[in-house]
Tab-separated table of C-alpha atoms in Angstrom:
chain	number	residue	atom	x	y	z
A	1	UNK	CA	65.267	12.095	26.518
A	2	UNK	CA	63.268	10.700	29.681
A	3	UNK	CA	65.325	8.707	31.829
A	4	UNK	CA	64.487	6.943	35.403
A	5	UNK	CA	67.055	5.932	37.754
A	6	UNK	CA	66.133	3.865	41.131
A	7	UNK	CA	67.884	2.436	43.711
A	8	UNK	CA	70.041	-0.860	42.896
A	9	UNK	CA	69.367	-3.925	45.116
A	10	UNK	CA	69.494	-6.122	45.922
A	11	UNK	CA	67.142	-5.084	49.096
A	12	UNK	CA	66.984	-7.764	52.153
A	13	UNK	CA	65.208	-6.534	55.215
A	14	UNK	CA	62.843	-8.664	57.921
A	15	UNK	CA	59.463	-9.004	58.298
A	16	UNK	CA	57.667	-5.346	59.475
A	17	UNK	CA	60.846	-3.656	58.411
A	18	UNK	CA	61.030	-0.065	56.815
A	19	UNK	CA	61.269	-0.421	52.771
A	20	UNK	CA	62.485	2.760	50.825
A	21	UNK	CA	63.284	2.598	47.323
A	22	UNK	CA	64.659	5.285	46.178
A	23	UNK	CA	63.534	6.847	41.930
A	24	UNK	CA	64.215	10.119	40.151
A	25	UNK	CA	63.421	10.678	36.285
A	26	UNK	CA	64.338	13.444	33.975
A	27	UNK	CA	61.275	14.223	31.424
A	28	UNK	CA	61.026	17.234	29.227
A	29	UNK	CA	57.372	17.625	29.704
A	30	UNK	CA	55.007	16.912	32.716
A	31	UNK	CA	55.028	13.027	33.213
A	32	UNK	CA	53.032	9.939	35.088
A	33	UNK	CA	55.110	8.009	37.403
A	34	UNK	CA	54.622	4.702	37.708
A	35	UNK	CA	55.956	1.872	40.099
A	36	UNK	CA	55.329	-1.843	38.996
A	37	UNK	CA	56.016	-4.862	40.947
A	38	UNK	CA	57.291	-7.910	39.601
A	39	UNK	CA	56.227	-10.546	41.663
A	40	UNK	CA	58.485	-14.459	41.089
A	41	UNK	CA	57.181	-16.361	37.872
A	42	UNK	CA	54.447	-13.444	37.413
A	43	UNK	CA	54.408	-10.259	34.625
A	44	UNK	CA	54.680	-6.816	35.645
A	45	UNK	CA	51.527	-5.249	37.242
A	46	UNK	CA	50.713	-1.785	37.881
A	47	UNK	CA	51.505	-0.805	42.066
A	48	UNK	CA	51.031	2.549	42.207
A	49	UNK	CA	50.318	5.740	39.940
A	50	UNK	CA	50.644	9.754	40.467
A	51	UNK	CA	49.923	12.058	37.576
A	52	UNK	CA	50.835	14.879	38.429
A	53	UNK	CA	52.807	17.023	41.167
A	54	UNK	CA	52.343	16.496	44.951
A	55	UNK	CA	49.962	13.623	44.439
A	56	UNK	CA	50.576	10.577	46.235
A	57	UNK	CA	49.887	7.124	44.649
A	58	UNK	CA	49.152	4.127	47.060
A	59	UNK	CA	48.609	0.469	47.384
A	60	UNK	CA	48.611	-2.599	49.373
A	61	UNK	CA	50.029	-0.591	52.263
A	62	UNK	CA	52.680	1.247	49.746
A	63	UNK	CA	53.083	4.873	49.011
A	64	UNK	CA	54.828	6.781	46.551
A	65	UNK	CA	54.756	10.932	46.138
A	66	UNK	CA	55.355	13.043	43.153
A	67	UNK	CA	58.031	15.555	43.684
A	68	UNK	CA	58.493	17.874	40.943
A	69	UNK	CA	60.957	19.933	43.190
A	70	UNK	CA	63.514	16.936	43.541
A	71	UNK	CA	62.072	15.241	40.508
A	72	UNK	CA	61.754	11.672	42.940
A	73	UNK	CA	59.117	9.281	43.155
A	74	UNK	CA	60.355	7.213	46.419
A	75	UNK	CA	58.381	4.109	46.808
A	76	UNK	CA	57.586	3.230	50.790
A	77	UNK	CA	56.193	1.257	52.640
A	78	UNK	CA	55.842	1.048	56.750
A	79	UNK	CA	56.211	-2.671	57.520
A	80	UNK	CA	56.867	-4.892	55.156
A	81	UNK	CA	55.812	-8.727	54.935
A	82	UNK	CA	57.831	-11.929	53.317
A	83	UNK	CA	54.397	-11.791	50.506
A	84	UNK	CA	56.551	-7.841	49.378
A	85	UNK	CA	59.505	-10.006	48.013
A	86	UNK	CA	59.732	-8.818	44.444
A	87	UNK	CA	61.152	-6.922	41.516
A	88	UNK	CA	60.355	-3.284	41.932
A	89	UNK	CA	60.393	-1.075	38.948
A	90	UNK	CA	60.113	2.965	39.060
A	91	UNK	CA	58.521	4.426	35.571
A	92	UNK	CA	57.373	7.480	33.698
A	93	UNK	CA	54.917	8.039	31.021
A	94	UNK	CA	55.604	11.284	29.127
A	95	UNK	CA	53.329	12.902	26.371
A	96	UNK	CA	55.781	14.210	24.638
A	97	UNK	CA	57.013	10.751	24.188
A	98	UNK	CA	53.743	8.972	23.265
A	99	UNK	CA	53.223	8.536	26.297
A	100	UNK	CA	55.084	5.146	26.128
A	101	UNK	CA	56.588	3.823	28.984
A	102	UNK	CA	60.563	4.393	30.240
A	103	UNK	CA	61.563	2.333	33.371
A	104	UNK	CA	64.340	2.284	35.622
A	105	UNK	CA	66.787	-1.197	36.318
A	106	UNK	CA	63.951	-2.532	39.026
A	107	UNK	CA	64.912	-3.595	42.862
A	108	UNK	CA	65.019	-6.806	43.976
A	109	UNK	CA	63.365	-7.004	47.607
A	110	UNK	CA	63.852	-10.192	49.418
A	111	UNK	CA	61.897	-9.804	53.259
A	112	UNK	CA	63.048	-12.486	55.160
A	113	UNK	CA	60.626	-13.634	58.021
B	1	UNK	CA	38.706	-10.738	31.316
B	2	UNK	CA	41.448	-9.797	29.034
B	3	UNK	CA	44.836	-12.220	29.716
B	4	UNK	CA	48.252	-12.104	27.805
B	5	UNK	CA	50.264	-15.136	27.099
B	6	UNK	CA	54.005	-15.635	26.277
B	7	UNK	CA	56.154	-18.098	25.783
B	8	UNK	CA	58.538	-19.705	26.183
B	9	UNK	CA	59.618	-18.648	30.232
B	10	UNK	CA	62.886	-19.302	29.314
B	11	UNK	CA	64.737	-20.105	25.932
B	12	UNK	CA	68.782	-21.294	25.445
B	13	UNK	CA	69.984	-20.274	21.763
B	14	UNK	CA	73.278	-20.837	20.149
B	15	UNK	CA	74.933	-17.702	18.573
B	16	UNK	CA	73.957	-17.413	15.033
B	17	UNK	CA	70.705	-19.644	15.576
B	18	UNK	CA	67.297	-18.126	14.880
B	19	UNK	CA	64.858	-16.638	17.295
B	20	UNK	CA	60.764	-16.702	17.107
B	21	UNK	CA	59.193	-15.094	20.673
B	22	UNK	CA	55.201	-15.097	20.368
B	23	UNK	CA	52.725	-13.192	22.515
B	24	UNK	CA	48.831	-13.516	21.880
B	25	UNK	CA	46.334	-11.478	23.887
B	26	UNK	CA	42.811	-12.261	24.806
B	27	UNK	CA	39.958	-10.297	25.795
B	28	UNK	CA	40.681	-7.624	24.140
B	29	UNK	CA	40.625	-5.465	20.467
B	30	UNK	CA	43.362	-3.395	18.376
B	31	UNK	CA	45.445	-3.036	21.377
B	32	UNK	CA	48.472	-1.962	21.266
B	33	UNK	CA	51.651	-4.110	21.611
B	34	UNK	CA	54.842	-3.944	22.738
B	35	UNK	CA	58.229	-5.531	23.347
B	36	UNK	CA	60.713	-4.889	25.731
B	37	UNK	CA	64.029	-6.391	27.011
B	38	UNK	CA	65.857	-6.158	30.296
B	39	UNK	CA	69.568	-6.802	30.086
B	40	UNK	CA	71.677	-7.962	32.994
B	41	UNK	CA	71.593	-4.681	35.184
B	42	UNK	CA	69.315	-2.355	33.192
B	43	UNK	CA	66.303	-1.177	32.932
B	44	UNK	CA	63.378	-2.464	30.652
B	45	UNK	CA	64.228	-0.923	26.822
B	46	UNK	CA	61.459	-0.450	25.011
B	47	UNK	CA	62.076	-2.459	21.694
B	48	UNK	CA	58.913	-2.658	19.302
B	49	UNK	CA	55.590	-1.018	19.652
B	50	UNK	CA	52.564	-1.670	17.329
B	51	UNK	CA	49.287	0.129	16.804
B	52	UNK	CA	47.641	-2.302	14.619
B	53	UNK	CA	48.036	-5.462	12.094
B	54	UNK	CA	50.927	-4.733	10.392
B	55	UNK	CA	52.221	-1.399	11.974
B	56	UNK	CA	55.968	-1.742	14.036
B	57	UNK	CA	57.593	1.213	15.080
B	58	UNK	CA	60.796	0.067	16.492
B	59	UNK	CA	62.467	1.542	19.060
B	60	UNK	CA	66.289	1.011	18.855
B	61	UNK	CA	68.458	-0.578	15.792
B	62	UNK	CA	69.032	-3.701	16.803
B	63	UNK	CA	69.502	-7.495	15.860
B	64	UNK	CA	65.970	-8.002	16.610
B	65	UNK	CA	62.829	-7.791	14.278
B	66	UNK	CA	58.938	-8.165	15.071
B	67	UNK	CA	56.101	-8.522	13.352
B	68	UNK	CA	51.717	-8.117	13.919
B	69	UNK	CA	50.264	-10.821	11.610
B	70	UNK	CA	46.989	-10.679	13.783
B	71	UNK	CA	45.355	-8.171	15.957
B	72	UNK	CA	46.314	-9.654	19.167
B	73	UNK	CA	49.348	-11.438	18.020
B	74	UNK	CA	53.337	-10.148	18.188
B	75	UNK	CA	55.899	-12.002	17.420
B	76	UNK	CA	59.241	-11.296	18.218
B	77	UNK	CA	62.418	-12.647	15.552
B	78	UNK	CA	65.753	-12.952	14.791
B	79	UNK	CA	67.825	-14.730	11.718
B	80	UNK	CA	70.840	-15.153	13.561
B	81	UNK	CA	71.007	-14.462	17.503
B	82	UNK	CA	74.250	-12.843	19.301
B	83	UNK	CA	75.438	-12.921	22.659
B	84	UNK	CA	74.527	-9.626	22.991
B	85	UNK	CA	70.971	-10.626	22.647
B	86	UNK	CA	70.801	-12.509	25.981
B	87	UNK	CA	68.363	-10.773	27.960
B	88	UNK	CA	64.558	-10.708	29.864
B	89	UNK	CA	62.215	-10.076	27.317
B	90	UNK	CA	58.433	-8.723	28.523
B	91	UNK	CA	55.752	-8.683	25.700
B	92	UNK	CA	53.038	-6.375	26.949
B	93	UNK	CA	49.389	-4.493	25.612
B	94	UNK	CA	47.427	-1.722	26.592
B	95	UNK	CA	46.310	1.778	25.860
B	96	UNK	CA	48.700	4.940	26.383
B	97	UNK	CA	50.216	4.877	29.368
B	98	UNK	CA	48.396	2.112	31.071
B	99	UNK	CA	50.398	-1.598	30.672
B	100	UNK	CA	49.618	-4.947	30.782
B	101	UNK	CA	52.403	-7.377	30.998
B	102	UNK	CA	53.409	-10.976	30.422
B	103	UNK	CA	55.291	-13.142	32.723
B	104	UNK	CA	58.325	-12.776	30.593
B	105	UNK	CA	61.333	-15.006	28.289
B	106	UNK	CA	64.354	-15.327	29.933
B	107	UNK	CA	66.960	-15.745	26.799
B	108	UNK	CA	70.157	-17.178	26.941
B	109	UNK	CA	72.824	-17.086	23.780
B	110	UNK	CA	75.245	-18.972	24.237
């Protein structure tokens, strides 16, 4: 079945730090790969999105490319700020499974300033 | 706008009490529902989904129940809770593979 494994955390870095959260899935078909962010005492929200092979979802300064070779989805972003402290969730959507959603454990990112 | 609201934000049951989780959404028609759950360390399981008033497809055997009395209403249940039940539970609607959540229960059996 699908399956989505990220990074575990927790994640502390300093303000304009280099964030890289690492995600691979297993899917039998072609999926969507989804991160959501978890912000504290908010629901899940939809970051970023790539549908299909070599595209690259972004958002609020984050980035996140589809790699069918190395079946990864890496979330990144270039310099982070104390406002990125959050849950971090990688996910895939797969047809073959309704398309309903399968996430990984999430990432706790704490950016001290 | 369409909004989702669950509650309680967090909830601390004995083992062996019952359980009633409720989710309404607004803003929106015959969307489709679901329930998940985050244990300690996991990743969000999908529990419950629903298509429509009175349709649950459940996800995993489990301890847990739900149930669609309206169209933008899921409730999530349990006759007697177990420890094993502890956990982050996200009620959440939308269309195929795009998600709208709620802020979340955080459960505690004790």
């Amino acid at each position: 079945g699908d399956s989505v494994t990220q990074m575990e955390g927790p994640v502390t870095l300093s303000e304009e730090a280099f964030l890289t959260i690492n995600c691979t899935y297993t899917a039998t078909g072609y999926p969507s790969l989804f991160w959501y962010v978890q912000y504290p005492g908010e629901g899940l929200q939809l970051l970023l999105k790539a549908t299909k092979a070599d595209d690259k979802g972004s958002n609020k300064g984050f980035e996140a490319t589809y790699r069918k070779e190395t079946t990864s989805f890496h979330l990144e972003k270039g310099s982070v700020q104390v406002s990125d402290s959050a849950v971090y969730f990688c996910a895939l959507s797969d047809r073959s499974n309704d398309y309903k959603l399968s996430f990984g454990a999430g990432t706790t990112v704490t950016v001290r300033a | 706008s369409q909004t989702i609201h669950q509650w309680p934000a967090t909830l601390v049951q004995p083992v062996g009490s019952p359980l009633s989780l409720e989710c309404t959404v607004e803003g929106t028609s015959n969307p489709n529902l679901y329930w998940y759950r985050q244990a300690a360390g996991r990743g969000l399981q999908l529990l419950f989904y629903s298509v429509g008033i009175g349709q649950i497809s459940s996800e995993v055997p489990q301890n847990l129940s739900a149930s669609r009395p309206q169209d933008r209403q899921f409730i999530l249940s349990s006759k007697k809770l177990l420890l094993s039940d502890s956990g982050f539970y996200l009620c959440a609607w939308g269309w195929g593979e795009k998600l709208f959540f709620g802020s979340g229960t955080q459960l505690s059996v004790l």
